[in-house]
CSV table of C-alpha atoms in Angstrom, one decimal:
chain,number,residue,atom,x,y,z
L,1,MET,CA,-38.7,-8.2,-9.9
L,2,ALA,CA,-38.4,-10.0,-13.3
L,3,LEU,CA,-36.6,-13.3,-13.1
L,4,ALA,CA,-36.6,-14.0,-16.9
L,5,LYS,CA,-32.9,-14.8,-17.2
L,6,PRO,CA,-31.6,-16.7,-14.1
L,7,SER,CA,-27.9,-16.7,-13.6
L,8,PRO,CA,-25.4,-17.8,-10.9
L,9,THR,CA,-24.1,-14.2,-10.8
L,10,LEU,CA,-26.0,-11.4,-9.0
L,11,TYR,CA,-25.6,-7.7,-9.8
L,12,VAL,CA,-25.9,-5.7,-6.5
L,13,SER,CA,-26.3,-1.9,-6.6
L,14,ASN,CA,-27.1,1.0,-4.2
L,15,LEU,CA,-24.1,0.0,-2.1
L,16,GLU,CA,-22.5,2.5,0.3
L,17,THR,CA,-19.6,4.1,-1.6
L,18,LYS,CA,-17.3,5.3,1.2
L,19,THR,CA,-16.4,1.8,2.6
L,20,LYS,CA,-12.9,0.6,1.6
L,21,LYS,CA,-13.0,-2.3,-0.9
L,22,PRO,CA,-11.4,-5.0,1.3
L,23,GLU,CA,-14.0,-4.3,4.0
L,24,LEU,CA,-16.9,-4.1,1.5
L,25,LYS,CA,-16.0,-7.5,-0.1
L,26,ALA,CA,-15.6,-9.2,3.3
L,27,SER,CA,-19.0,-7.8,4.4
L,28,LEU,CA,-20.7,-8.9,1.2
L,29,TYR,CA,-19.2,-12.4,1.6
L,30,SER,CA,-20.6,-12.6,5.1
L,31,LEU,CA,-24.0,-11.5,4.0
L,32,PHE,CA,-24.4,-13.7,0.9
L,33,THR,CA,-22.5,-16.9,1.8
L,34,PRO,CA,-25.3,-18.4,3.9
L,35,TYR,CA,-27.2,-18.9,0.6
L,36,GLY,CA,-24.5,-21.1,-1.0
L,37,GLN,CA,-20.9,-21.4,-2.1
L,38,ILE,CA,-19.5,-18.1,-3.4
L,39,ILE,CA,-16.6,-18.4,-6.0
L,40,ASP,CA,-16.0,-14.7,-6.7
L,41,ILE,CA,-16.9,-11.2,-5.6
L,42,VAL,CA,-16.1,-8.3,-7.9
L,43,ALA,CA,-16.4,-4.8,-6.4
L,44,LYS,CA,-15.1,-1.7,-8.2
L,45,LYS,CA,-14.4,1.7,-6.8
L,46,HIS,CA,-13.7,3.6,-10.1
L,47,ASP,CA,-14.7,3.7,-13.8
L,48,GLY,CA,-18.4,4.1,-13.0
L,49,GLY,CA,-18.4,1.1,-10.7
L,50,ARG,CA,-19.0,2.9,-7.4
L,51,GLY,CA,-21.8,1.4,-5.3
L,52,GLN,CA,-21.9,-1.8,-7.4
L,53,ALA,CA,-20.7,-5.3,-7.0
L,54,PHE,CA,-21.1,-8.8,-8.6
L,55,ILE,CA,-21.6,-11.9,-6.4
L,56,VAL,CA,-20.8,-15.1,-8.2
L,57,PHE,CA,-22.3,-18.3,-6.8
L,58,ALA,CA,-21.2,-21.8,-7.7
L,59,GLU,CA,-24.9,-22.8,-8.3
L,60,GLN,CA,-27.7,-20.8,-10.0
L,61,SER,CA,-30.2,-22.0,-7.3
L,62,ALA,CA,-28.1,-20.4,-4.6
L,63,ALA,CA,-28.1,-17.1,-6.5
L,64,THR,CA,-31.9,-17.2,-6.8
L,65,ALA,CA,-32.3,-17.9,-3.1
L,66,ALA,CA,-30.0,-15.0,-2.2
L,67,LEU,CA,-31.8,-12.7,-4.6
L,68,ARG,CA,-35.2,-13.5,-3.1
L,69,GLY,CA,-33.9,-13.4,0.5
L,70,LEU,CA,-31.8,-10.3,0.4
L,71,SER,CA,-33.5,-7.9,-2.1
L,72,GLY,CA,-34.3,-4.7,-0.1
L,73,GLU,CA,-32.1,-5.8,2.8
L,74,VAL,CA,-30.6,-2.8,4.6
L,75,PHE,CA,-26.8,-2.9,4.2
L,76,TYR,CA,-24.7,-0.1,5.6
L,77,ASN,CA,-27.9,1.9,6.1
L,78,LYS,CA,-28.9,1.5,2.4
L,79,GLU,CA,-31.4,-0.9,0.8
L,80,LEU,CA,-29.8,-3.4,-1.5
L,81,SER,CA,-31.0,-3.6,-5.1
L,82,ILE,CA,-30.3,-7.1,-6.5
L,83,SER,CA,-30.9,-8.6,-9.9
L,84,TYR,CA,-29.4,-11.3,-12.1
L,85,SER,CA,-26.2,-10.3,-14.0
L,86,LYS,CA,-26.7,-9.8,-17.8
L,87,SER,CA,-23.3,-11.3,-18.5
L,88,VAL,CA,-21.5,-14.5,-17.5
L,89,SER,CA,-18.6,-14.1,-15.1
L,90,ASN,CA,-15.1,-15.4,-15.8
L,91,ALA,CA,-15.3,-17.6,-12.7
L,92,THR,CA,-18.4,-19.3,-14.0
L,93,LEU,CA,-17.0,-19.8,-17.5
L,94,SER,CA,-13.9,-21.5,-16.1
L,95,ARG,CA,-16.2,-23.9,-14.2
L,96,GLN,CA,-18.3,-24.7,-17.2
L,97,ASP,CA,-15.4,-25.3,-19.6
L,98,PRO,CA,-13.5,-28.5,-18.7
L,99,ASN,CA,-10.7,-27.6,-21.0
L,100,LEU,CA,-9.7,-24.7,-18.8
L,101,SER,CA,-7.4,-25.7,-16.1
L,102,ARG,CA,-7.4,-23.9,-12.7
L,103,GLU,CA,-4.1,-22.2,-13.6
L,104,LYS,CA,-5.3,-21.0,-17.0
L,105,ALA,CA,-8.6,-19.8,-15.7
L,106,ALA,CA,-6.8,-17.8,-12.9
L,107,MET,CA,-4.4,-16.3,-15.4
L,108,GLU,CA,-7.2,-15.2,-17.7
L,109,ALA,CA,-9.0,-13.6,-14.8
L,110,ALA,CA,-5.7,-12.0,-13.7
L,111,LYS,CA,-5.2,-10.5,-17.1
L,112,LEU,CA,-8.7,-8.9,-16.9
L,113,VAL,CA,-7.9,-7.6,-13.4
L,114,VAL,CA,-4.6,-6.1,-14.6
L,115,SER,CA,-6.5,-4.2,-17.3
L,116,ASN,CA,-9.1,-3.0,-14.8
L,117,ALA,CA,-6.4,-2.1,-12.3
L,118,GLN,CA,-4.6,0.0,-14.9
L,119,GLY,CA,-7.8,2.0,-15.4
L,120,GLU,CA,-8.2,2.4,-11.6
L,121,TYR,CA,-4.6,3.6,-11.3
L,122,GLU,CA,-5.1,6.2,-14.0
L,123,GLN,CA,-8.3,7.4,-12.3
L,124,LEU,CA,-6.4,7.7,-9.0
L,125,GLU,CA,-3.6,9.7,-10.7
L,126,LYS,CA,-6.2,12.1,-12.2
L,127,GLU,CA,-7.7,12.6,-8.7
L,128,ARG,CA,-4.3,13.1,-7.1
L,129,GLU,CA,-3.3,15.7,-9.8
L,130,ALA,CA,-6.6,17.5,-9.3
L,131,ASP,CA,-6.0,17.6,-5.5
L,132,GLU,CA,-2.5,18.9,-5.9
L,133,ALA,CA,-3.7,21.6,-8.3
L,134,ALA,CA,-6.4,22.7,-5.8
L,135,LEU,CA,-3.8,22.9,-3.0
L,136,ARG,CA,-1.5,25.0,-5.2
L,137,GLY,CA,-4.3,27.4,-6.0
L,138,GLU,CA,-5.2,27.6,-2.2
L,139,LYS,CA,-1.5,28.4,-1.4
L,140,ARG,CA,-1.4,31.2,-4.0
L,141,GLU,CA,-4.5,32.6,-2.6
L,142,LEU,CA,-3.0,32.7,0.9
L,143,ASP,CA,0.3,34.2,-0.3
L,144,GLY,CA,-1.5,37.0,-2.1
L,145,THR,CA,-3.8,38.0,0.8
L,146,GLU,CA,-2.5,40.0,3.8
L,147,GLU,CA,-5.4,39.0,6.0
L,148,VAL,CA,-7.7,35.9,5.6
L,149,GLU,CA,-11.2,36.0,7.0
L,150,GLY,CA,-11.6,33.7,10.0
L,151,HIS,CA,-14.4,31.6,8.5
L,152,ASP,CA,-12.5,30.9,5.3
L,153,GLY,CA,-9.3,29.9,7.2
L,154,ASP,CA,-11.3,27.6,9.4
L,155,GLU,CA,-12.9,25.9,6.3
L,156,ARG,CA,-9.5,25.3,4.7
L,157,SER,CA,-8.1,24.0,7.9
L,158,ALA,CA,-11.0,21.6,8.2
L,159,LYS,CA,-10.4,20.3,4.7
L,160,ARG,CA,-6.7,19.6,5.4
L,161,LEU,CA,-7.6,17.9,8.7
L,162,LYS,CA,-10.1,15.7,6.9
L,163,GLN,CA,-7.5,14.7,4.3
L,164,GLU,CA,-5.0,13.9,7.1
L,165,GLU,CA,-7.6,11.7,8.9
L,166,GLU,CA,-8.3,9.8,5.7
L,167,ASP,CA,-4.6,9.2,5.1
L,168,GLU,CA,-4.3,8.0,8.7
L,169,GLU,CA,-7.2,5.6,8.2
L,170,GLU,CA,-5.4,4.1,5.2
L,171,MET,CA,-2.3,3.6,7.3
L,172,GLU,CA,-4.3,1.9,10.1
L,173,LEU,CA,-5.9,-0.4,7.6
L,174,ASP,CA,-2.5,-1.5,6.3
L,175,GLU,CA,-1.3,-2.1,9.9
L,176,ASP,CA,-4.4,-4.1,10.8
L,177,ASP,CA,-3.8,-6.4,7.9
L,178,GLU,CA,-0.4,-7.4,9.4
L,179,GLU,CA,-1.8,-8.7,12.7
L,180,ASP,CA,-1.7,-12.4,13.4
L,181,ASP,CA,-5.0,-14.1,12.7
L,182,ASN,CA,-4.6,-17.6,14.2
L,183,LYS,CA,-3.2,-19.4,11.2
L,184,SER,CA,-6.1,-18.2,8.9
L,185,SER,CA,-3.7,-16.4,6.6
L,186,LEU,CA,-1.2,-17.5,4.0
L,187,ILE,CA,2.2,-15.9,3.2
L,188,CYS,CA,2.8,-16.0,-0.6
L,189,SER,CA,6.2,-15.1,-1.9
L,190,ASN,CA,8.2,-15.0,-5.2
L,191,LEU,CA,5.5,-13.2,-7.2
L,192,PRO,CA,6.5,-11.2,-10.3
L,193,PRO,CA,7.0,-7.4,-9.9
L,194,GLU,CA,3.8,-6.6,-11.9
L,195,CYS,CA,1.7,-8.7,-9.6
L,196,ASN,CA,-0.7,-6.8,-7.3
L,197,SER,CA,-3.5,-7.5,-4.7
L,198,ASP,CA,-6.1,-7.6,-7.4
L,199,ILE,CA,-4.3,-10.3,-9.3
L,200,MET,CA,-3.8,-12.3,-6.2
L,201,SER,CA,-7.5,-11.8,-5.3
L,202,ALA,CA,-8.4,-13.3,-8.7
L,203,LEU,CA,-6.4,-16.4,-8.0
L,204,PHE,CA,-7.5,-17.0,-4.4
L,205,SER,CA,-11.2,-15.9,-4.6
L,206,GLN,CA,-12.0,-19.3,-6.1
L,207,TYR,CA,-11.3,-20.9,-2.7
L,208,PRO,CA,-14.0,-21.0,0.1
L,209,GLY,CA,-13.6,-18.5,2.9
L,210,PHE,CA,-11.4,-16.0,1.0
L,211,ILE,CA,-11.5,-12.5,2.5
L,212,THR,CA,-8.8,-10.2,1.3
L,213,VAL,CA,-5.2,-9.8,0.1
L,214,THR,CA,-2.6,-7.3,1.3
L,215,SER,CA,1.1,-6.7,0.6
L,216,TYR,CA,3.8,-8.3,2.9
L,217,SER,CA,7.2,-6.8,3.6
L,218,SER,CA,8.5,-8.8,6.6
L,219,SER,CA,11.0,-11.6,6.5
L,220,LEU,CA,9.9,-14.8,4.7
L,221,PRO,CA,9.6,-18.2,6.5
L,222,LYS,CA,12.6,-20.5,6.2
L,223,SER,CA,10.5,-23.0,4.2
L,224,HIS,CA,10.3,-20.5,1.3
L,225,SER,CA,13.1,-20.7,-1.3
L,226,LYS,CA,15.1,-17.6,-2.1
L,227,PRO,CA,12.9,-15.3,-4.2
L,228,ASN,CA,13.8,-13.9,-7.6
L,229,GLN,CA,15.1,-10.3,-7.9
L,230,GLY,CA,12.3,-7.8,-7.5
L,231,ALA,CA,9.8,-10.4,-6.3
L,232,LYS,CA,6.8,-9.3,-4.3
L,233,SER,CA,5.1,-11.0,-1.3
L,234,PHE,CA,1.5,-11.0,-0.1
L,235,ILE,CA,-0.7,-12.0,2.9
L,236,VAL,CA,-3.9,-13.8,1.8
L,237,LYS,CA,-6.5,-13.9,4.6
L,238,PHE,CA,-9.2,-16.6,5.0
L,239,ASP,CA,-12.1,-16.9,7.4
L,240,THR,CA,-10.8,-20.2,9.0
L,241,ALA,CA,-7.6,-22.1,9.4
L,242,GLU,CA,-9.2,-25.0,7.6
L,243,ASN,CA,-9.9,-23.0,4.5
L,244,SER,CA,-6.4,-21.4,4.4
L,245,GLN,CA,-4.9,-24.9,4.7
L,246,LYS,CA,-6.9,-26.1,1.7
L,247,ALA,CA,-5.8,-23.1,-0.4
L,248,GLN,CA,-2.2,-23.6,0.6
L,249,ASP,CA,-2.3,-27.3,-0.4
L,250,GLU,CA,-3.6,-26.4,-3.9
L,251,THR,CA,-1.5,-23.4,-4.7
L,252,LYS,CA,1.9,-24.2,-3.3
L,253,GLY,CA,4.4,-24.1,-6.2
L,254,TYR,CA,1.9,-22.3,-8.4
L,255,LEU,CA,3.6,-20.6,-11.4
L,256,MET,CA,2.3,-17.1,-12.0
L,257,GLN,CA,5.0,-16.9,-14.8
L,258,PRO,CA,7.6,-19.4,-16.0
L,259,GLY,CA,10.4,-19.5,-13.5
L,260,TRP,CA,8.4,-17.8,-10.7
L,261,GLU,CA,7.4,-20.7,-8.4
L,262,MET,CA,5.2,-19.2,-5.7
L,263,GLY,CA,6.2,-20.0,-2.1
L,264,VAL,CA,3.1,-20.6,0.2
L,265,SER,CA,2.9,-21.2,3.9
L,266,LEU,CA,0.6,-20.6,6.9
L,267,LYS,CA,1.3,-17.3,8.7
């Protein structure tokens, strides 16, 4: 493998495509973190990004060690293909430029995430509309036929059952994210309505041990001030209580927008 242009960011391809993004990012973090400090992991599920991810290390030497140590590694029953990224990540740029504050760097990354999230949303809408059109066509076919062959009926029933199972898995994933994790998670409140999990990931992925972000709808701790109208809340999960404490200390009171002071506390 050519190593002509070393970079602290690795491009990883040939990833398994059916794994949900939070699980995929957590697994990639566990696999690559022994080689050095990871400051960001970018994994896309749409817009041609299926089966691909970018692992951003704090140091280029750590990226090189990971590339040499993990190329060809079997990950979810597929051999990883790893190379240096051709472009510099936003996380790396913010570390190299001393004029960029942590808040400004996070906001710039958040803007990019919002743009990408919009594209992902549009792709999901297209897929949903296609699924609905297929279901309408199937219903018309059933209404216009007095007797359906047993094999065809079984096949359609199997498709519906598979869809129901996938929806059930999504619900179980959301429920699992709400379980107590021994103080290794943060409750973040008073976030603007347009804020989402991807934007929060862009903010907290710069802290060691970050795993994932999910929405939070339960009552807020008494230590949090009354949120603005329409505000959102999130759970931010870390691998250890120590890392979640560090992130809390550095983000408490963070302004996502003027007038939206974020409340942060240990779960």
